[in-house]
Amino acid sequence: MPMPHAADVILLGNNLALMVAARELAAQGQSVVMLSDGKRPGAHFTGMRVDNHDFDIGMVLFEQVQRGEQALDVDSYNPEQRNDSARFTRLVSDYVEQLVDTVPVPTPSVYLDGQRHPDFVIANRLDYFASSERRADLAQALLALPDPGPLHASRKLAPDYQGVGYAEASLANHGEPLHALFELLASKITHRSTRDILAPWHRLAWLPLYYPQTLQAAVRGDVSGLSEYPFRAAREGFTGALVRELLPAMHQAGVQIVDDSVQALAVVDNGLVVTLGDGQQWAAPRVVMGLAQGRAGELLGVAHAPPKGASVCILFGLVEREKLRQLDSCLLVLDAERAIYRLSNQDVAADTQAPVCRVTVEFNPAYAAQLYPDQDEAGLLQCVSQELVALGVIGDAEDFRMLRRIQADGALPFPDQSLLDYTALLRQTAADWPGVELTAGLLGMGVSSFNDQIIQGLKLARSGSKS
């Protein structure tokens, strides 16, 4: 049998963290091979090319908010510390700007009570509460709240908060009327209850967790102390442009990319060997994994599969700008009678002024099937397209020219105890493999974000330079 090909580092998978690490490690002079297991480098962040149009997969934007003291030493990044990537936002921003130009995104909107409001779910535009038709009910509920005590949202980083359910935390901090809206959103996105969601990882389900004092100030019309959370987009309206620019930079640095499927991972005397589907082998003292959890579990010998997440259906389509009735950068739909939970317009988000806009529509197929029973696929898609008219996005369903539909069953991580337990099992199992390192969702909950993966990649390269 021929000798395995040798490398200093094998990057096993295709996520963004591996791409960042690959470029940096190769620039240091190390021999680097990415074994992508048949997947495109960049994973979710690479987007899709549909009929000569570049689409992000749903709402994918840059987050460059610099709050608190900023750190430069990536060695100090700790994936087990919730939201630790916030300390490195400046570093991430500098890295992004090396590859793509970015522009501010107009405030996203929430559709509620038949109207659009500045987004109070992901963008922190709490001024909604002072002018809302629901103001009186919200104010009364907030004033009647007992002291949240150990459930106060300010404690969500505390170790004993880890097992708190989102429903319990939300009711204690938000009151029943506001929690009911967040329960609806969770149902639309995950088709499950917030009782199962672990509160510290609420953002994985696109849910907020505000201090009651912050909400009380917002309802009174006072300064809440919480500023709008801004997003940025690539100037061309395609966040996947960063992956597109990073790929040739990897090649130029000398990274070799092999896209054959991976068959096995094994420990040998001088390191690790990866066997591909065609029998080809690669050996290295260091293997960094950036695979989906289930796939990593298979190769590491984990006995059972990861818990199934929420399913999502995404429609990719075009709308002529002149036919748009509302210029939404992103619209979150808090309406139980609509299957759509989010609509994103890449060209409005980046203000490209393109005559034809790229629009993605997201919904949970199980929620849609419950809302529109006895519909075949074509009928269900027609119902969803009609929702764009009801939401005031377009005047006629035909104005949305759908190019492609994808459905990812169980693809969205559901932040419950079973997922927390499985990520812990992956880490424990990997620790028994000498030379194996993990990235993104293999490291734990809430560390697969764009920013986290860039920091992980830079840290991997930094640690590699010391070995």
XYZ file of C-alpha atoms in Angstrom:
467
model
C 0.000 0.000 0.000
C 1.427 3.431 -0.925
C 2.608 5.718 1.825
C 0.119 8.402 2.946
C 0.582 11.939 1.715
C 2.117 14.010 4.492
C 1.097 17.433 5.761
C 1.815 19.549 8.810
C -1.888 20.118 9.389
C -5.019 18.415 8.076
C -8.151 20.540 8.154
C -11.018 18.071 8.116
C -14.264 19.725 7.008
C -15.328 22.872 5.253
C -16.357 25.557 7.720
C -15.205 29.165 7.864
C -12.903 28.605 10.850
C -10.918 26.070 8.815
C -10.658 28.449 5.854
C -9.280 31.236 8.046
C -6.835 28.848 9.731
C -5.773 27.366 6.391
C -4.770 30.692 4.907
C -2.908 31.824 8.011
C -1.100 28.531 8.619
C -0.005 28.235 4.990
C 1.250 31.829 5.077
C 3.501 30.749 7.956
C 5.068 28.161 5.651
C 3.248 25.084 6.933
C 1.959 22.442 4.543
C -1.823 22.501 4.855
C -4.464 20.297 3.257
C -8.209 20.784 3.591
C -10.162 17.557 3.229
C -13.642 18.976 2.713
C -15.530 15.646 2.746
C -17.283 16.476 -0.501
C -18.597 19.837 0.706
C -17.951 23.374 -0.536
C -15.517 25.397 1.580
C -17.331 27.981 3.685
C -20.357 25.826 4.516
C -23.407 27.975 5.358
C -21.469 31.199 4.841
C -20.554 30.441 1.227
C -24.118 31.094 0.026
C -25.544 29.814 -3.242
C -25.227 30.683 -6.916
C -28.703 30.507 -8.470
C -29.303 31.495 -12.115
C -26.216 33.740 -12.095
C -27.287 35.475 -8.880
C -25.388 35.233 -5.589
C -27.691 34.485 -2.650
C -26.941 34.243 1.034
C -28.752 31.392 2.746
C -31.328 33.426 4.622
C -30.320 36.417 6.721
C -26.524 36.427 6.882
C -24.972 39.744 7.944
C -21.816 41.030 9.582
C -21.866 41.988 13.262
C -19.233 44.590 14.123
C -20.504 46.149 17.355
C -17.563 46.986 19.614
C -18.707 47.005 23.224
C -16.448 46.823 26.225
C -12.677 46.513 26.205
C -11.438 44.945 22.985
C -8.807 42.197 23.018
C -6.118 41.381 20.463
C -4.660 38.207 21.971
C -6.683 35.443 20.323
C -5.030 32.878 22.575
C -7.301 34.180 25.345
C -10.488 33.357 23.379
C -12.516 30.827 25.352
C -15.375 29.069 23.520
C -16.747 27.851 26.854
C -17.299 31.458 27.917
C -20.633 32.536 26.446
C -20.322 35.354 23.878
C -16.560 35.604 24.341
C -16.155 36.602 20.690
C -17.556 40.048 21.633
C -14.112 40.888 23.030
C -12.630 40.487 19.556
C -15.111 42.393 17.391
C -12.514 44.965 16.344
C -10.135 42.202 15.303
C -12.886 40.478 13.317
C -13.867 43.760 11.649
C -10.292 44.398 10.571
C -10.075 40.881 9.155
C -13.358 41.221 7.243
C -12.377 44.584 5.792
C -9.226 43.015 4.325
C -11.460 40.977 2.050
C -14.730 42.872 1.494
C -16.106 46.383 1.852
C -19.107 46.636 4.174
C -21.970 49.098 4.528
C -24.539 49.695 7.303
C -27.854 47.868 6.993
C -31.143 49.762 7.467
C -32.971 48.797 10.651
C -34.787 45.471 10.260
C -38.540 45.460 10.827
C -41.028 43.369 12.759
C -44.487 42.690 11.337
C -46.986 42.714 14.192
C -50.662 43.644 14.500
C -50.804 44.271 10.750
C -48.064 46.910 10.876
C -44.310 47.250 10.531
C -42.307 48.339 13.556
C -38.580 48.854 14.096
C -37.189 45.490 15.112
C -37.224 44.854 18.870
C -36.253 41.193 18.620
C -32.758 41.186 17.100
C -31.994 44.911 16.662
C -33.002 46.182 20.143
C -35.242 48.968 18.823
C -37.199 49.179 22.056
C -38.861 52.463 21.111
C -41.605 50.225 19.704
C -42.925 49.682 23.219
C -43.634 53.375 23.884
C -45.906 53.706 20.837
C -47.355 50.216 20.599
C -51.052 49.480 20.777
C -49.992 46.919 23.368
C -48.272 49.523 25.538
C -50.820 49.526 28.372
C -50.835 45.730 28.702
C -47.068 45.558 28.524
C -46.631 48.305 31.103
C -49.116 46.715 33.504
C -47.459 43.304 33.202
C -43.981 44.736 33.726
C -45.026 46.734 36.781
C -46.680 43.658 38.274
C -43.546 41.531 37.897
C -42.016 40.333 41.139
C -38.272 40.687 41.573
C -36.775 38.082 39.168
C -34.125 37.306 41.765
C -31.776 34.571 40.468
C -33.683 34.585 37.158
C -32.733 38.197 36.376
C -31.351 38.426 32.833
C -28.191 40.095 34.129
C -27.198 36.706 35.550
C -27.435 34.727 32.314
C -23.663 34.236 32.210
C -23.662 32.686 35.692
C -22.986 28.917 35.903
C -26.255 28.206 37.713
C -28.218 29.857 34.857
C -27.110 27.139 32.431
C -30.079 24.886 33.174
C -32.735 27.638 33.207
C -35.384 27.323 30.507
C -36.121 30.288 28.279
C -39.839 30.304 29.120
C -39.105 30.618 32.833
C -36.518 33.357 32.283
C -38.640 35.257 29.771
C -41.738 35.267 31.963
C -39.663 36.483 34.923
C -38.053 39.324 32.957
C -40.613 40.213 30.266
C -44.033 39.333 31.661
C -46.725 37.252 29.982
C -47.829 39.581 27.108
C -44.331 40.027 25.695
C -43.326 36.437 26.344
C -46.351 35.314 24.315
C -44.846 37.062 21.268
C -41.511 35.345 21.764
C -43.234 32.004 22.289
C -44.985 32.505 18.953
C -41.720 33.297 17.212
C -40.048 30.215 18.681
C -42.965 28.079 17.541
C -42.736 29.461 14.007
C -38.974 28.949 13.766
C -38.506 25.684 15.667
C -42.032 24.234 15.914
C -41.248 23.597 19.566
C -41.871 25.354 22.855
C -39.564 27.798 24.608
C -39.837 25.575 27.669
C -37.214 23.347 26.047
C -34.837 26.156 25.059
C -31.985 26.824 27.475
C -32.069 30.517 28.365
C -28.313 31.287 28.107
C -28.390 30.293 24.422
C -31.583 32.153 23.516
C -29.972 33.780 20.483
C -29.623 30.402 18.774
C -33.421 30.520 18.459
C -33.418 34.253 17.534
C -34.966 35.182 20.878
C -34.036 38.144 23.120
C -33.677 38.235 26.891
C -33.994 41.788 28.228
C -33.724 43.184 31.732
C -37.165 44.122 33.117
C -35.825 47.572 34.064
C -34.763 48.134 30.443
C -38.234 47.266 29.184
C -39.950 49.389 31.837
C -37.935 52.424 30.745
C -38.746 51.733 27.086
C -42.477 51.473 27.783
C -42.381 54.812 29.653
C -40.638 56.380 26.674
C -37.491 57.000 28.699
C -33.964 56.258 27.555
C -33.608 52.510 27.992
C -29.830 52.525 27.922
C -29.832 49.916 25.176
C -28.858 51.225 21.753
C -29.884 49.726 18.440
C -27.843 46.698 17.439
C -26.499 47.524 13.978
C -25.715 45.064 11.225
C -23.514 45.494 8.179
C -23.631 43.939 4.717
C -21.081 43.405 1.983
C -21.290 46.366 -0.385
C -22.406 44.073 -3.192
C -25.230 42.656 -1.082
C -23.722 39.193 -0.702
C -22.067 38.242 2.594
C -20.733 35.096 0.944
C -18.357 37.419 -0.922
C -15.979 37.000 2.009
C -15.744 33.256 1.399
C -15.403 33.879 -2.321
C -12.429 36.194 -1.687
C -10.896 33.932 0.942
C -10.788 30.883 -1.323
C -8.237 32.226 -3.856
C -6.226 33.659 -0.953
C -5.992 30.115 0.426
C -4.828 28.780 -2.932
C -2.291 31.569 -3.274
C -0.911 30.732 0.184
C -0.431 27.132 -0.916
C -3.389 25.359 0.696
C -4.364 22.142 -1.054
C -8.087 21.360 -1.109
C -9.297 17.782 -1.656
C -13.062 17.340 -1.915
C -13.345 13.521 -1.836
C -15.494 11.980 0.884
C -13.758 10.912 4.086
C -13.962 7.260 5.085
C -11.995 7.001 8.306
C -9.784 8.715 10.857
C -7.156 6.702 12.720
C -4.313 7.201 15.184
C -0.868 6.010 14.099
C 2.545 6.097 15.760
C 3.499 9.548 14.479
C 0.103 11.237 14.396
C -3.175 10.728 12.566
C -4.214 9.310 9.215
C -7.332 10.227 7.231
C -8.525 7.781 4.593
C -10.604 9.069 1.687
C -13.228 7.289 -0.373
C -10.812 6.540 -3.221
C -8.348 4.927 -0.806
C -6.013 7.912 -0.770
C -4.557 8.678 2.664
C -3.249 11.801 4.344
C -1.153 11.860 7.508
C -0.361 14.706 9.901
C 0.416 15.221 13.582
C -2.517 17.629 13.832
C -6.108 17.305 12.560
C -8.570 20.162 13.026
C -12.211 19.222 12.544
C -14.882 21.538 11.123
C -17.635 19.079 10.231
C -21.295 18.810 11.118
C -21.771 17.271 14.552
C -23.147 13.963 13.323
C -20.365 13.543 10.790
C -17.681 14.326 13.360
C -19.312 11.888 15.768
C -19.139 9.112 13.189
C -15.415 9.609 12.582
C -14.611 9.942 16.280
C -16.616 6.834 17.174
C -19.439 8.464 19.148
C -22.090 5.803 19.600
C -25.229 7.813 18.912
C -26.341 10.576 16.563
C -26.803 14.200 17.666
C -30.287 15.406 18.577
C -32.319 16.580 15.624
C -32.669 20.332 15.246
C -35.386 22.433 13.651
C -36.127 22.200 9.936
C -36.127 25.164 7.606
C -37.383 25.782 4.096
C -35.850 28.677 2.152
C -37.164 30.157 -1.070
C -34.714 32.070 -3.260
C -36.283 34.525 -5.649
C -36.155 37.831 -7.479
C -38.422 40.863 -7.262
C -38.178 43.900 -9.505
C -37.450 46.885 -7.265
C -40.303 48.900 -8.757
C -42.735 46.164 -7.714
C -41.688 46.213 -4.071
C -44.257 47.927 -1.875
C -41.980 47.868 1.163
C -38.194 48.138 1.190
C -37.466 45.737 4.020
C -33.823 44.862 4.659
C -35.121 42.090 6.896
C -38.692 41.470 8.054
C -39.423 39.273 11.075
C -43.049 38.131 11.006
C -44.784 37.899 14.409
C -48.103 36.782 12.979
C -49.412 33.309 13.805
C -51.463 33.207 10.592
C -48.366 33.435 8.365
C -45.926 30.595 7.848
C -43.105 32.963 6.902
C -41.005 33.938 9.877
C -38.336 35.917 8.062
C -37.821 37.661 4.756
C -34.451 39.109 3.707
C -33.721 41.454 0.812
C -29.984 41.491 0.136
C -30.114 44.467 -2.219
C -32.125 46.646 0.138
C -29.829 45.638 3.003
C -26.772 46.819 1.073
C -28.573 49.612 -0.839
C -27.169 48.344 -4.138
C -29.894 50.155 -6.102
C -30.094 47.087 -8.341
C -33.274 47.092 -10.461
C -33.919 43.477 -9.463
C -33.636 42.476 -5.790
C -32.530 39.136 -4.357
C -35.083 38.006 -1.767
C -35.025 34.970 0.505
C -38.055 33.694 2.415
C -37.694 31.375 5.426
C -40.307 29.196 7.094
C -40.536 26.000 9.094
C -42.124 23.277 6.896
C -43.895 21.638 9.850
C -45.488 24.934 10.918
C -46.491 25.660 7.331
C -48.050 22.206 6.899
C -50.052 22.743 10.084
C -51.200 26.153 8.887
C -52.046 24.930 5.384
C -53.194 21.292 5.741
C -53.940 19.042 2.777
C -51.659 20.973 0.426
C -49.169 19.327 -1.888
C -45.776 20.998 -2.374
C -46.960 23.255 -5.179
C -50.022 24.323 -3.226
C -47.974 25.038 -0.107
C -45.533 27.202 -2.046
C -48.429 29.084 -3.598
C -49.858 29.764 -0.131
C -46.499 31.052 1.085
C -46.107 33.264 -1.981
C -49.534 34.742 -1.320
C -48.312 35.685 2.160
C -45.892 38.139 0.558
C -48.928 39.991 -0.752
C -50.718 39.865 2.619
C -47.578 41.222 4.301
C -47.499 44.156 1.914
C -44.174 43.177 0.365
C -45.490 42.929 -3.187
C -48.814 43.583 -4.906
C -49.150 40.258 -6.700
C -47.750 36.818 -5.847
C -46.345 36.586 -9.384
C -44.053 39.517 -8.592
C -41.885 37.082 -6.612
C -40.058 34.989 -9.207
C -38.926 31.939 -7.283
C -35.695 30.440 -8.586
C -35.054 27.656 -6.117
C -36.404 26.034 -2.977
C -34.255 24.159 -0.475
C -35.336 22.309 2.649
C -32.895 21.374 5.394
C -34.481 18.889 7.778
C -33.222 19.170 11.346
C -30.464 21.578 10.290
C -31.020 24.421 12.767
C -29.501 23.604 16.185
C -32.131 23.563 18.902
C -30.518 24.814 22.133
C -31.881 22.328 24.638
C -30.251 20.057 27.196
C -29.814 17.187 24.745
C -27.717 19.389 22.435
C -25.685 20.666 25.377
C -25.024 17.078 26.457
C -24.045 15.979 22.956
C -21.562 18.817 22.446
C -20.001 17.924 25.805
C -19.753 14.286 24.659
C -18.027 15.345 21.426
C -15.454 17.374 23.339
C -14.799 14.530 25.781
C -14.414 12.009 22.958
C -12.111 14.259 20.919
C -9.904 14.770 23.981
C -9.008 11.065 23.775
C -7.707 11.508 20.228
C -4.146 12.925 20.341
C -3.720 15.756 17.867
C -7.448 16.298 17.184
C -8.877 19.811 17.644
C -12.431 21.057 17.157
C -14.115 24.161 15.770
C -17.549 25.819 15.678
C -20.472 23.655 16.838
C -18.090 20.844 17.803
C -16.715 23.088 20.548
C -20.069 23.745 22.182
C -23.228 25.834 21.991
C -23.360 29.305 20.513
C -19.854 29.350 19.025
C -20.662 28.801 15.344
C -21.279 32.472 14.551
C -19.410 34.276 11.817
C -17.311 36.175 14.384
C -16.600 33.115 16.515
C -15.347 31.133 13.550
C -12.983 33.880 12.401
C -11.509 34.107 15.902
C -11.233 30.329 16.120
C -9.388 30.239 12.800
C -6.952 32.936 13.897
C -6.382 31.173 17.210
C -5.718 27.859 15.449
C -3.108 29.556 13.280
C -1.542 31.231 16.297
C -1.292 27.941 18.215
C 0.037 26.246 15.104
C 2.861 28.766 14.837
C 4.043 27.774 18.320
C 4.074 24.014 17.745
